[in-house]
Coordinates of C-alpha atoms in Angstrom, one line a residue:
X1 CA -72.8 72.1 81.3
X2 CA -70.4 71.2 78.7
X3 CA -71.0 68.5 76.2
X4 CA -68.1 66.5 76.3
X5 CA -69.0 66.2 80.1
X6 CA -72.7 65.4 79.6
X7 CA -72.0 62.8 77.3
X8 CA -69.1 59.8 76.8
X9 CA -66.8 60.1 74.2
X10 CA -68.4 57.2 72.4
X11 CA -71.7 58.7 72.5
X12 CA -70.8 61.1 69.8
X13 CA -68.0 63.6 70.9
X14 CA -68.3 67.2 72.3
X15 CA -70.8 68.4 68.8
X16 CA -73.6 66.7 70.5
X17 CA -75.8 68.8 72.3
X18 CA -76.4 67.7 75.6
X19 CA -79.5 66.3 77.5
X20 CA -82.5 68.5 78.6
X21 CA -81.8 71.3 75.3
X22 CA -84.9 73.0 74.4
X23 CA -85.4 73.4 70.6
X24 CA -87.9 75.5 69.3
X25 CA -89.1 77.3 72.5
X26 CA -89.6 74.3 74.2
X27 CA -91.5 71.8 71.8
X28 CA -88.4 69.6 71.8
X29 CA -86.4 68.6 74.5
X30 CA -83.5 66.5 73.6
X31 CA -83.3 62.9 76.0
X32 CA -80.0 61.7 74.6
X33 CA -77.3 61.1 71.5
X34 CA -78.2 58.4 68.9
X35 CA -76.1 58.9 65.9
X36 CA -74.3 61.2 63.9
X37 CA -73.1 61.2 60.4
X38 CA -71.5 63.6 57.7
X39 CA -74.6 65.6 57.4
X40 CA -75.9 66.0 61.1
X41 CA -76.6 64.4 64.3
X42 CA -79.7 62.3 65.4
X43 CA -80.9 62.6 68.9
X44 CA -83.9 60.8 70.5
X45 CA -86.4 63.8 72.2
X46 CA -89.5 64.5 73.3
X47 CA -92.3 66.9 72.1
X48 CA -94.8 69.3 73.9
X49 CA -97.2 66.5 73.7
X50 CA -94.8 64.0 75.8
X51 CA -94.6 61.9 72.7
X52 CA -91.3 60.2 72.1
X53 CA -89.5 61.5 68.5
X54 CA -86.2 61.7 66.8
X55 CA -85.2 65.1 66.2
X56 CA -82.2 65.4 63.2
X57 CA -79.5 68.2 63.2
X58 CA -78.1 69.8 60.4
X59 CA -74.7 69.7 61.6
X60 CA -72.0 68.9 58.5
X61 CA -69.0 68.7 61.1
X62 CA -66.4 69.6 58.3
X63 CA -68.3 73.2 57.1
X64 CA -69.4 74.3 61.1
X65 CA -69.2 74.2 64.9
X66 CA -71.0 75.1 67.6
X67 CA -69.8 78.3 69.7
X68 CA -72.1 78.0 73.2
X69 CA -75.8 77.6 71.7
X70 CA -75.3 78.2 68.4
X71 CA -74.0 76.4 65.4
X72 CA -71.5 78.8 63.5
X73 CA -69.2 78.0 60.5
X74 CA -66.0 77.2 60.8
X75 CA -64.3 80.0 59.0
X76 CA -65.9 83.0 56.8
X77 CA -64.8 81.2 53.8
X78 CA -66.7 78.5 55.1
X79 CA -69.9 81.2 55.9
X80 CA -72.0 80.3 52.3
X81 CA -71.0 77.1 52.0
X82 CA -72.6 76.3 55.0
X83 CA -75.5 78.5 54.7
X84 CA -76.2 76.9 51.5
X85 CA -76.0 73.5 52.9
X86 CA -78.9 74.4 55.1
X87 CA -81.1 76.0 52.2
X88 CA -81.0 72.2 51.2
X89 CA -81.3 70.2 54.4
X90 CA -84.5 72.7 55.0
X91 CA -86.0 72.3 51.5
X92 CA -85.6 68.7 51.4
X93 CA -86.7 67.8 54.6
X94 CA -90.4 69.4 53.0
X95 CA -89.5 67.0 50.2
X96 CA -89.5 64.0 52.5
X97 CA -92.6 65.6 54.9
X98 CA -94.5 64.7 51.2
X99 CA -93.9 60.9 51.6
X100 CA -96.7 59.3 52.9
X101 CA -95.5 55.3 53.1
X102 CA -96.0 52.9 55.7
X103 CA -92.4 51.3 55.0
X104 CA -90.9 54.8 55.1
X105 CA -90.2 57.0 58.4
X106 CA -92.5 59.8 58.8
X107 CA -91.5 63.6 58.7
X108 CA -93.6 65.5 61.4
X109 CA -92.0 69.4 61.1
X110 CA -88.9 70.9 60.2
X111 CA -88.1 73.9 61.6
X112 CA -84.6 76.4 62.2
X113 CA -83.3 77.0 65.3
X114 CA -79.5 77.9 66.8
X115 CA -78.7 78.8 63.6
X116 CA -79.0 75.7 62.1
X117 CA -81.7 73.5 60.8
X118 CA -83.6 70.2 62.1
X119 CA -86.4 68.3 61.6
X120 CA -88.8 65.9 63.5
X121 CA -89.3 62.3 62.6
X122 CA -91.4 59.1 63.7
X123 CA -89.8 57.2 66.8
X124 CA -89.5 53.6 65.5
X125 CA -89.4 50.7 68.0
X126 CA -87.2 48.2 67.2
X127 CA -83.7 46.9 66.3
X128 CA -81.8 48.4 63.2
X129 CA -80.9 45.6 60.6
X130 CA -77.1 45.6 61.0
X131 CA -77.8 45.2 64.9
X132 CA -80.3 42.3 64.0
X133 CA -77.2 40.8 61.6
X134 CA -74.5 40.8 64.7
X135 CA -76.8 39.7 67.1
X136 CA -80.3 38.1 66.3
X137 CA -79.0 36.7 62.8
X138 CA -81.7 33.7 63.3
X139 CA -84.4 36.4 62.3
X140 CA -83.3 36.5 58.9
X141 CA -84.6 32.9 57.5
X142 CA -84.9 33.2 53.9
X143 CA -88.4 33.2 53.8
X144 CA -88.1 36.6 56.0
X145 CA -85.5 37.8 54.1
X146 CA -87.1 37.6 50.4
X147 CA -89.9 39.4 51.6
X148 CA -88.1 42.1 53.6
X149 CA -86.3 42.7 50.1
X150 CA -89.0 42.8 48.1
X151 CA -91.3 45.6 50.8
X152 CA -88.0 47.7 50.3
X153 CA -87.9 47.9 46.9
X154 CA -91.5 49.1 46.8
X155 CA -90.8 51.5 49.5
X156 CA -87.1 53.2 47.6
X157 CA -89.8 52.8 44.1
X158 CA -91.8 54.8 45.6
X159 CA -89.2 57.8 46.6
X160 CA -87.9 57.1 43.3
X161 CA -91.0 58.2 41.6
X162 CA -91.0 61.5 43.7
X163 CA -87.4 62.4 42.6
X164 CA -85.6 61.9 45.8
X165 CA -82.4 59.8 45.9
X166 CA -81.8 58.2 49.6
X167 CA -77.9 58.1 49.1
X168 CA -77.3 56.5 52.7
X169 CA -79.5 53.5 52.4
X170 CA -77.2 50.5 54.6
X171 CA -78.2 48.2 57.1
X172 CA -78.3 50.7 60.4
X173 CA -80.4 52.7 59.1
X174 CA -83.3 49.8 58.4
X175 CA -85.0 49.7 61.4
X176 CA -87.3 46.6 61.9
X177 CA -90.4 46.3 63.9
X178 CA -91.3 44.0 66.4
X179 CA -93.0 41.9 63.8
X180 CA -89.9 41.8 61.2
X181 CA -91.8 45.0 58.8
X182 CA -88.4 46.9 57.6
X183 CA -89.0 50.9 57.7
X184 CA -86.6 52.3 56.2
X185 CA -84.7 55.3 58.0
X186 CA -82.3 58.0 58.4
X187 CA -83.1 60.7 55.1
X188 CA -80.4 63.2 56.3
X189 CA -78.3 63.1 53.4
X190 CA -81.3 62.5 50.9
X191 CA -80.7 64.8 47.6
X192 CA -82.5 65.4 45.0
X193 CA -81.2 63.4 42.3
X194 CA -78.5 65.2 40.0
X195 CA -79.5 68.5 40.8
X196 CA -77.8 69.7 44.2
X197 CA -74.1 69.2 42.9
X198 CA -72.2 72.0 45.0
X199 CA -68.6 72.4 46.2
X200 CA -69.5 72.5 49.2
X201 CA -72.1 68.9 48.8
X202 CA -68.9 67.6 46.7
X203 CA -67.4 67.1 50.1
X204 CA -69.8 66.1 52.3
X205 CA -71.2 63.4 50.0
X206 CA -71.8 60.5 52.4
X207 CA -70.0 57.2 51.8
X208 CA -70.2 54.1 53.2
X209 CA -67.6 51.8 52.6
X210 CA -68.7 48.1 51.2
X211 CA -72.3 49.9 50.2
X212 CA -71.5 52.6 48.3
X213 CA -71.2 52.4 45.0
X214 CA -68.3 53.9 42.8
X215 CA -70.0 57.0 41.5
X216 CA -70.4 58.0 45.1
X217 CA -66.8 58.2 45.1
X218 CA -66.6 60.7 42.2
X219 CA -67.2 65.0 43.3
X220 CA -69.8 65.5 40.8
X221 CA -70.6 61.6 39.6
X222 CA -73.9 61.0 38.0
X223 CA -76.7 59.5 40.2
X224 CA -79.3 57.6 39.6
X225 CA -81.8 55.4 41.2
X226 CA -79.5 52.5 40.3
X227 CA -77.0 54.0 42.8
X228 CA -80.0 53.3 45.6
X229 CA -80.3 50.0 44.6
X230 CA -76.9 49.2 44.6
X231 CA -76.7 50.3 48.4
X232 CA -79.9 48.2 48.9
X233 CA -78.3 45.2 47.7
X234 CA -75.1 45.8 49.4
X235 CA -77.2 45.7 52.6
X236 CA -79.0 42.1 52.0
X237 CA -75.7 40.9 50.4
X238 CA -74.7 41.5 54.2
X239 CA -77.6 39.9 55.5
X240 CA -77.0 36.2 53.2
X241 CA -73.2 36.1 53.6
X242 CA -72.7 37.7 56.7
X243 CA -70.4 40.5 55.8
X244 CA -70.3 43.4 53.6
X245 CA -69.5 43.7 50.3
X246 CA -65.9 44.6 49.1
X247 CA -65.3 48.4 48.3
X248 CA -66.7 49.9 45.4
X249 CA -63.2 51.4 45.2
X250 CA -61.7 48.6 45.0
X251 CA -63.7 46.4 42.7
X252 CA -63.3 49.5 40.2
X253 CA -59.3 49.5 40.9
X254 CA -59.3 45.7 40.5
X255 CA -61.3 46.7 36.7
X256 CA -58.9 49.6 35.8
X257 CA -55.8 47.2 36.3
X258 CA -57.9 43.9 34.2
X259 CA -57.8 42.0 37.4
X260 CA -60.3 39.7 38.9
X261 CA -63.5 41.4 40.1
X262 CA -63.1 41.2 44.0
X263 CA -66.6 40.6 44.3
X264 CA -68.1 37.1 44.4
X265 CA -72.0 36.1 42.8
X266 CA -74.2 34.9 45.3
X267 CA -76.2 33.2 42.5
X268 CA -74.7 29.3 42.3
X269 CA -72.9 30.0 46.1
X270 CA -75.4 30.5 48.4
X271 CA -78.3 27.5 49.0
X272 CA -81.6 28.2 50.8
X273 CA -82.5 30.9 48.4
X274 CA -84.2 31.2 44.7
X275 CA -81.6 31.3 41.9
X276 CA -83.6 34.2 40.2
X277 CA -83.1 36.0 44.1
X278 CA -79.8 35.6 44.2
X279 CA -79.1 36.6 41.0
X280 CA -81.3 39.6 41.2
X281 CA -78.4 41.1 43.6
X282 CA -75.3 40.3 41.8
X283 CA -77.7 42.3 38.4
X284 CA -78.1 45.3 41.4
X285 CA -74.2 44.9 42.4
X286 CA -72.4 45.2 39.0
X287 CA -69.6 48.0 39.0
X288 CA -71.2 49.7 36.1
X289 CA -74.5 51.9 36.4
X290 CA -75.5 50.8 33.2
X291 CA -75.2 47.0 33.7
X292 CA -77.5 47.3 36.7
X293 CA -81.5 47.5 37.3
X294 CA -83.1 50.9 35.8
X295 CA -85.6 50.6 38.3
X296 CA -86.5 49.1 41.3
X297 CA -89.6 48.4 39.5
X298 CA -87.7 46.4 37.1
X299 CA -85.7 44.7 39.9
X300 CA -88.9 43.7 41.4
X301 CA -90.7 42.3 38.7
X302 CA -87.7 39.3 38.0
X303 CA -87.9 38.0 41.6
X304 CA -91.9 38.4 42.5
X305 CA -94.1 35.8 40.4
X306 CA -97.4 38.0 41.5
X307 CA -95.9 41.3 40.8
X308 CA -94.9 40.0 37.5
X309 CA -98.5 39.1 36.7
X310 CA -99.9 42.4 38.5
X311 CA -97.3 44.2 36.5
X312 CA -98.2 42.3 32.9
X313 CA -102.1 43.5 33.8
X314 CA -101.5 46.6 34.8
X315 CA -99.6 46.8 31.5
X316 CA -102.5 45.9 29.7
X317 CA -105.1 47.8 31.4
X318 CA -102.3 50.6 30.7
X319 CA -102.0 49.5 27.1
X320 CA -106.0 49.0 26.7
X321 CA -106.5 52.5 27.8
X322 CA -103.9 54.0 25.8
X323 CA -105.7 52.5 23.2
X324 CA -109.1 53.6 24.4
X325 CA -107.7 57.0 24.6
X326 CA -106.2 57.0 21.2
X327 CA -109.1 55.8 19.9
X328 CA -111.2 58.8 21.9
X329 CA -108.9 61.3 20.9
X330 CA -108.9 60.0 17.2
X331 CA -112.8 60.1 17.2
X332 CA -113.3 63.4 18.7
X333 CA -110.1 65.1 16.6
X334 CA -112.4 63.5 13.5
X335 CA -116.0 65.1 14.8
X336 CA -113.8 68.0 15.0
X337 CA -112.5 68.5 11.6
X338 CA -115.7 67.4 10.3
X339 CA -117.9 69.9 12.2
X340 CA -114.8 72.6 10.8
X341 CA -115.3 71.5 7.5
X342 CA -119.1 72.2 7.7
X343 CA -118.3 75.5 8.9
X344 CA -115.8 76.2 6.6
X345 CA -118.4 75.1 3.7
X346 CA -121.3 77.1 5.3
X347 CA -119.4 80.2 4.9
X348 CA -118.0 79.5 1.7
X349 CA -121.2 78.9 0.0
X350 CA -122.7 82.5 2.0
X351 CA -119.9 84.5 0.4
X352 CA -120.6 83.0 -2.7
X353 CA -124.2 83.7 -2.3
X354 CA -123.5 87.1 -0.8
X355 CA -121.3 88.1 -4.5
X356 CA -124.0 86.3 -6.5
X357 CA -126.3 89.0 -5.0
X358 CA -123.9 92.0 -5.3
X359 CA -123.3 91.0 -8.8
X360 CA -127.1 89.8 -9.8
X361 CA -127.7 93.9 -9.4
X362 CA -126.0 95.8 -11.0
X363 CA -126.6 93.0 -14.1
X364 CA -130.2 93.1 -14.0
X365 CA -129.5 97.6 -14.4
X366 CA -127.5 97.5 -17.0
X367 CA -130.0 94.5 -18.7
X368 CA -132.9 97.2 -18.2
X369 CA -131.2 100.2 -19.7
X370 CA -130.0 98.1 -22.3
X371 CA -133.5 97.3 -23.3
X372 CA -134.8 100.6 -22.5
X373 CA -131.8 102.4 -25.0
X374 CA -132.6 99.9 -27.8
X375 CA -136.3 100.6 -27.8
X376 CA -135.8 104.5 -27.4
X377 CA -133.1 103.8 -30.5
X378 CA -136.0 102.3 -32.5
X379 CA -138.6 104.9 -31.7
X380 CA -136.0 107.1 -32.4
X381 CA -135.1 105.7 -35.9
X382 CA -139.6 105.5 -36.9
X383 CA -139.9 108.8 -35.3
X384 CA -136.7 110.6 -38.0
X385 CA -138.6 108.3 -40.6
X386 CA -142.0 109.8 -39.6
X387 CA -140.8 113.6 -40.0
X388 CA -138.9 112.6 -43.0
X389 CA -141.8 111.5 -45.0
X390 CA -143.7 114.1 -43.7
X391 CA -141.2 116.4 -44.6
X392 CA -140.9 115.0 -48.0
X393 CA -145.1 114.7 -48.6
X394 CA -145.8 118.2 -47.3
X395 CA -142.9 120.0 -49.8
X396 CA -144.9 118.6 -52.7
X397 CA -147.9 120.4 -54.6
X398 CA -150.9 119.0 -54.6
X399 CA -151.2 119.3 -58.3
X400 CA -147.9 117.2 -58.6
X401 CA -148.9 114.5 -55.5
X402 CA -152.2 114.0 -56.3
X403 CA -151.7 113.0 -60.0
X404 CA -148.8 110.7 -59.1
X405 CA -151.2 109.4 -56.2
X406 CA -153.8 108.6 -59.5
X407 CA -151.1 107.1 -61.6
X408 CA -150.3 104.5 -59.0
X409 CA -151.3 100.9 -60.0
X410 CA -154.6 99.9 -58.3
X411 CA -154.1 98.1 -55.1
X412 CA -150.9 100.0 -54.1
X413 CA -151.4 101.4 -50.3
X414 CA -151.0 105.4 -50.1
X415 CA -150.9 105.9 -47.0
X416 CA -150.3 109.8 -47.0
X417 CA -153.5 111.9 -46.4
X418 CA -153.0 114.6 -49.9
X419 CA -154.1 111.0 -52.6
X420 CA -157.1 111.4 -50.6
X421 CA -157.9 115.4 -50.1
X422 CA -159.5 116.2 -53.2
X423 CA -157.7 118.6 -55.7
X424 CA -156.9 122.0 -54.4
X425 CA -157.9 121.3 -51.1
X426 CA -155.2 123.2 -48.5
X427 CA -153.5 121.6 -46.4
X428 CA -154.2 121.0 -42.6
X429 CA -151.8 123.8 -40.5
X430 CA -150.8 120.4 -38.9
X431 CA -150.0 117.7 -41.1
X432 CA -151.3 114.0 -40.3
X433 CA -148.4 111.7 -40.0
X434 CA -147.3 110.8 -43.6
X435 CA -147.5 107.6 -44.7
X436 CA -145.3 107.5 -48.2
X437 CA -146.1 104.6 -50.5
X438 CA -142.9 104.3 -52.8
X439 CA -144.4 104.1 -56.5
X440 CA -142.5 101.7 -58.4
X441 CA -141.3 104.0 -61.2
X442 CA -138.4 102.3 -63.0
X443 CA -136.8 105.7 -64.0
X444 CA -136.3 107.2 -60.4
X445 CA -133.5 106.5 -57.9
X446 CA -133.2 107.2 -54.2
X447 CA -130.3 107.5 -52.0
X448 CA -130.0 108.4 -48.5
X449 CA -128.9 112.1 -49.0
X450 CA -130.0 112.6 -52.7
X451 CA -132.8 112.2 -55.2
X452 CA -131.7 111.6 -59.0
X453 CA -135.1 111.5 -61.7
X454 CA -133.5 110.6 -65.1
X455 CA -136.4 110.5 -67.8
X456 CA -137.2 107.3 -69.6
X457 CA -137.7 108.8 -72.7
X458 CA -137.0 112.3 -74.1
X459 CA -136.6 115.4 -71.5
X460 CA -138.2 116.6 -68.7
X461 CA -139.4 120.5 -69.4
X462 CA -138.3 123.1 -66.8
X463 CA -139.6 121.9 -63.4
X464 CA -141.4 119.1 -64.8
X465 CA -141.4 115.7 -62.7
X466 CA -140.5 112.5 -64.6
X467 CA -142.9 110.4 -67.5
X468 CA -144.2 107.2 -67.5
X469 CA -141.7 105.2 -69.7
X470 CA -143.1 105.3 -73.5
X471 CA -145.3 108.3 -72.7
X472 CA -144.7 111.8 -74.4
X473 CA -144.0 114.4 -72.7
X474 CA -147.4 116.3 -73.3
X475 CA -149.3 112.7 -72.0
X476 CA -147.3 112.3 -68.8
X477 CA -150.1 113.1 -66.3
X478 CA -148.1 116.0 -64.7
X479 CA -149.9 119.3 -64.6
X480 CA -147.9 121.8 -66.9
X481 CA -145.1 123.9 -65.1
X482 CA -146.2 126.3 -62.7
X483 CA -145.6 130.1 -63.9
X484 CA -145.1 133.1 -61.6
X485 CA -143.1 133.4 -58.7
X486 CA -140.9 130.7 -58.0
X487 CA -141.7 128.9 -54.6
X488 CA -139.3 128.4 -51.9
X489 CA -136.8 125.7 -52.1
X490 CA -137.5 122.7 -50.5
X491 CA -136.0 123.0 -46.6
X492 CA -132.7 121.2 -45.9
X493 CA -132.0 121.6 -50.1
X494 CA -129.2 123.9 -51.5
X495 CA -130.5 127.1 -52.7
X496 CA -131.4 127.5 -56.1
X497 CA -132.6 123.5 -56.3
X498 CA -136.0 123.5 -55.0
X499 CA -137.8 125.6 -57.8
X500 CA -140.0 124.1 -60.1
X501 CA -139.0 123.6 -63.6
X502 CA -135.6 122.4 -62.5
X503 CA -134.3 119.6 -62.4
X504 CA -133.5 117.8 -58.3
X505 CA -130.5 116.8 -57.7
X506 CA -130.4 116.3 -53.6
X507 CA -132.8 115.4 -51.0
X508 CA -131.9 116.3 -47.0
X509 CA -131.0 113.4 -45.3
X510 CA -133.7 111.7 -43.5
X511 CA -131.7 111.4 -39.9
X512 CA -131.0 115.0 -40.2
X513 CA -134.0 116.3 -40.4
X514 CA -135.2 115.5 -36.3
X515 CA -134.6 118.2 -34.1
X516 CA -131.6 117.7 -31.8
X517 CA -133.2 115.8 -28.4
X518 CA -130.9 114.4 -25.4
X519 CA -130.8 110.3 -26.2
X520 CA -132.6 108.3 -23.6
X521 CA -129.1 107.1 -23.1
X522 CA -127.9 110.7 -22.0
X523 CA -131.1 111.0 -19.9
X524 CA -130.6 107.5 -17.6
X525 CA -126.9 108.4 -17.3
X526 CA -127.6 111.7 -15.4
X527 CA -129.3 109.8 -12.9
X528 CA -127.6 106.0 -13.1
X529 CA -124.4 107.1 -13.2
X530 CA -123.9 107.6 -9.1
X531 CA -125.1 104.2 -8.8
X532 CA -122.9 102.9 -11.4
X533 CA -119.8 104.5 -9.6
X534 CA -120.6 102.8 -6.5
X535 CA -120.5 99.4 -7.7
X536 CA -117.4 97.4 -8.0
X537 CA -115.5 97.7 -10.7
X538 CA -115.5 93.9 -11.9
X539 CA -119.5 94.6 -11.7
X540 CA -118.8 97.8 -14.5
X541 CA -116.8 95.4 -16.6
X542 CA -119.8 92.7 -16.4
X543 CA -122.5 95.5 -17.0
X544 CA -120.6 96.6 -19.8
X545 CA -119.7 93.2 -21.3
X546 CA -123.7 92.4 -21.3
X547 CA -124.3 95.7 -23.6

């Protein structure tokens, strides 16, 4: 059957599909034509569970048209334009599935079929506002039509907040229940707001003259929510005066050209109505997007006393827990740094503990061979002394030492063994350790390296040791000079210096005479020195700094 014959002209022209099509293998079946627009065609059906629903076609009548069954475009130039306005009827009819509002028509499925798109929506009983206008206009008291107003501003607030833009909202398509509740109706041309602007969108955008605004008007215009409120506006403007609202167009022309604004306030016109009502709409019907109402929010709150108040406390509870949260936040980012700077100090004062210990060690080595070098230096020192005045007591005769042993004042300590060994005694094959008393004789001077005996008075015979000042030669209490073979020279003296009856002129030097020894110094190094190379160097520079 062919459309145009299964339908009147008035209906909605041959596009319409006809009575009895199945849609989706059968779920749908379309009853009959209920309206059509520049995005698609409405159509009351009925689904597989003989309920009663409006089924929506995406049919933009300027991009396509249908060929038999299917829905085609109207020229391959045409193909992507109208593929893409699909994409977004399809996408954005899951957008509106998402709104959950009792003021709002439900979305039950959308679905693709024929080669175009459609989706299922809520059957609402009633009358749409523009029919309740022309033919029941005793509904709308002004009681009724403050709180219609003010249930439709919650309902497009609360698309708003999802992102959705209505762009169609008018008086046919606000249907109202038996009981007067508006639902607002009819999301085909619904757009994301400021984010869908195609060529192909540029000319389909839906206007409706007298509720429209200007930027509607404009391929590629900015949108906003403001632009829904205007329409809203526009809508109830018709419901108090009982027309619509001269052209956006033309309000705009009558601005270009500094005429008179076309337009005239309801606010000081209309009686029967609050003034802050009234002149809520002329705020949501200025020409200018930025003279209007952000929000309908905003809009709300200057014509409802109680959302006011709700709207003051829930900006104080809002307020109080920002507050609260600020507060929470500051605490917790302060039990935070705190419990960091703990840390922080906890691992400081380990490291510093840690060095302490790596640098304690090495110290307290180096403060032991220190000690251990200066008492091995000592010992070393009393033991070259030792051999020295050994060395010295055992190269004299007894019959020079023991004399000068008798000729020492009485009380001066001898500590060398020969005073005591009576005359002509031998000596021991090991020699006690000497112990020299120096005698004070005023005539004899020692160095370290030389002995020089210059007599006090007259001269010393050959090999003859020094007098007592003011004695004679023949009473100093020296044994005459040996005769015979002269003995050997003293060790460590030049030759030819240690016989008697000659004068002395050197003595060895007393460090000279120990027999060469490794130092204690040379000893500890052979087997400290790996452990010193492992340490750090600032460690080496402290161990050596200590010595």
């Amino acid at each position: 059957m062919n459309s145009a014959e299964a339908l009147p002209a008035a209906s909605g022209g041959q596009n319409a599909l006809p009575p009895g099509t199945s849609l989706l293998q059968g779920q749908y079946v379309i009853e009959r034509f209920l309206n059509s627009g520049g995005f698609g065609i409405t159509y009351l059906a009925r689904d597989s569970l003989e309920r009663s629903v409006v089924v929506k076609e995406c049919f933009p009548a300027m991009l396509c048209r249908r060929e038999g069954e299917l829905v085609r475009a109207v020229s391959e130039k045409q193909q992507k334009d109208f593929l893409s306005v699909v994409r977004l009827f399809v996408r954005e009819a899951r957008q509106l599935a998402k709104l959950d509002h009792p003021n709002i028509v439900g979305v039950h499925q959308v679905f693709e079929d024929r080669k175009t798109a459609y989706m299922a929506l809520d059957r609402i009983e009633g009358m749409d506002l523009l029919d309740v206008i022309e033919e029941t206009p005793e509904r709308l008291d002004p009681a009724r039509v403050q709180e219609m107003l003010k249930t439709l501003l919650r309902a497009v607030g609360f698309v708003h907040e999802k992102g959705i833009l209505h762009r169609d909202i008018s008086p046919d398509n606000i249907l109202l229940r038996p009981d007067d509740t508006p639902i607002l109706i009819d999301f085909g041309a619904a757009r994301e707001k400021a984010t869908k602007a195609t060529r192909a969108l540029s000319a389909l955008m839906v206007v409706k003259d007298g509720y429209s605004p200007q930027e509607f008007y404009i391929a590629g215009g900015e949108q906003a929510p403001s632009s829904d409120l205007y329409s809203l506006a526009a809508s109830f403007y018709h419901v108090i005066t009982g027309k619509a609202p001269p052209n956006s167009q033309t309000r705009l022309a009558a601005a270009a050209a500094r005429e008179p604004d076309p337009y005239q306030p309801l606010a000081g016109r209309i009686s029967g109505y609050p003034p802050a009502f009234l002149a809520g709409i002329d705020k949501a019907m200025r020409l200018f997007p930025k003279d209007r109402h952000p929000s309908a929010e905003a809009w709300l709150a200057e014509i409802d006393r109680s959302h006011r108040a709700k709207a003051a406390r829930r900006n104080a509870r809002d307020a109080q827990e920002i507050e609260q949260a600020i507060s929470e936040l500051v605490s917790a980012t302060n039990r935070d740094v705190l419990e960091a700077m703990k840390r922080d100090l906890a691992r400081i004062k380990a490291q510093e503990e840690e060095e302490a210990k790596k640098a304690e060690k090495p110290r307290k080595v180096y403060r032991t061979i220190d000690q251990l070098i200066e008492e091995e230096e000592r010992a070393r020192a009393a033991r070259k002394a030792a051999a020295a005045r050994s060395e010295a007591d055992a190269t004299w005769p007894d019959s020079v030492a023991q004399p000068l042993a008798d000729s020492l004042p009485e009380g001066t300590p001898t500590t060398g063994s020969r005073a005591e060994r009576p005359p002509g005694a031998s000596s021991p094959a090991t020699p006690e350790p000497p112990l020299v008393a120096e005698p004070p004789v005023a005539e004899a001077h020692f160095e370290r390296g030389a002995l020089r005996a210059e007599p006090a008075t007259g001269t010393f015979s050959s090999g003859s040791p020094p007098a007592r000042s003011g004695m004679s030669e023949t009473e100093a209490p020296f044994p005459p000079p040996q005769t015979g073979p002269a003995p050997l020279p003293r060790p460590g003296l030049p030759p030819g210096s240690g016989p008697p009856g000659r004068r002395y002129e050197t003595v060895p030097d007393l460090f000279s005479i120990a027999p060469p020894r490794k130092s204690l110094w040379q000893r500890l190094r052979i087997s400290v020195w790996p452990v010193r190379e492992a340490q750090n160097t600032n460690d080496d520079h402290i161990g050596r700094a200590g010595r």
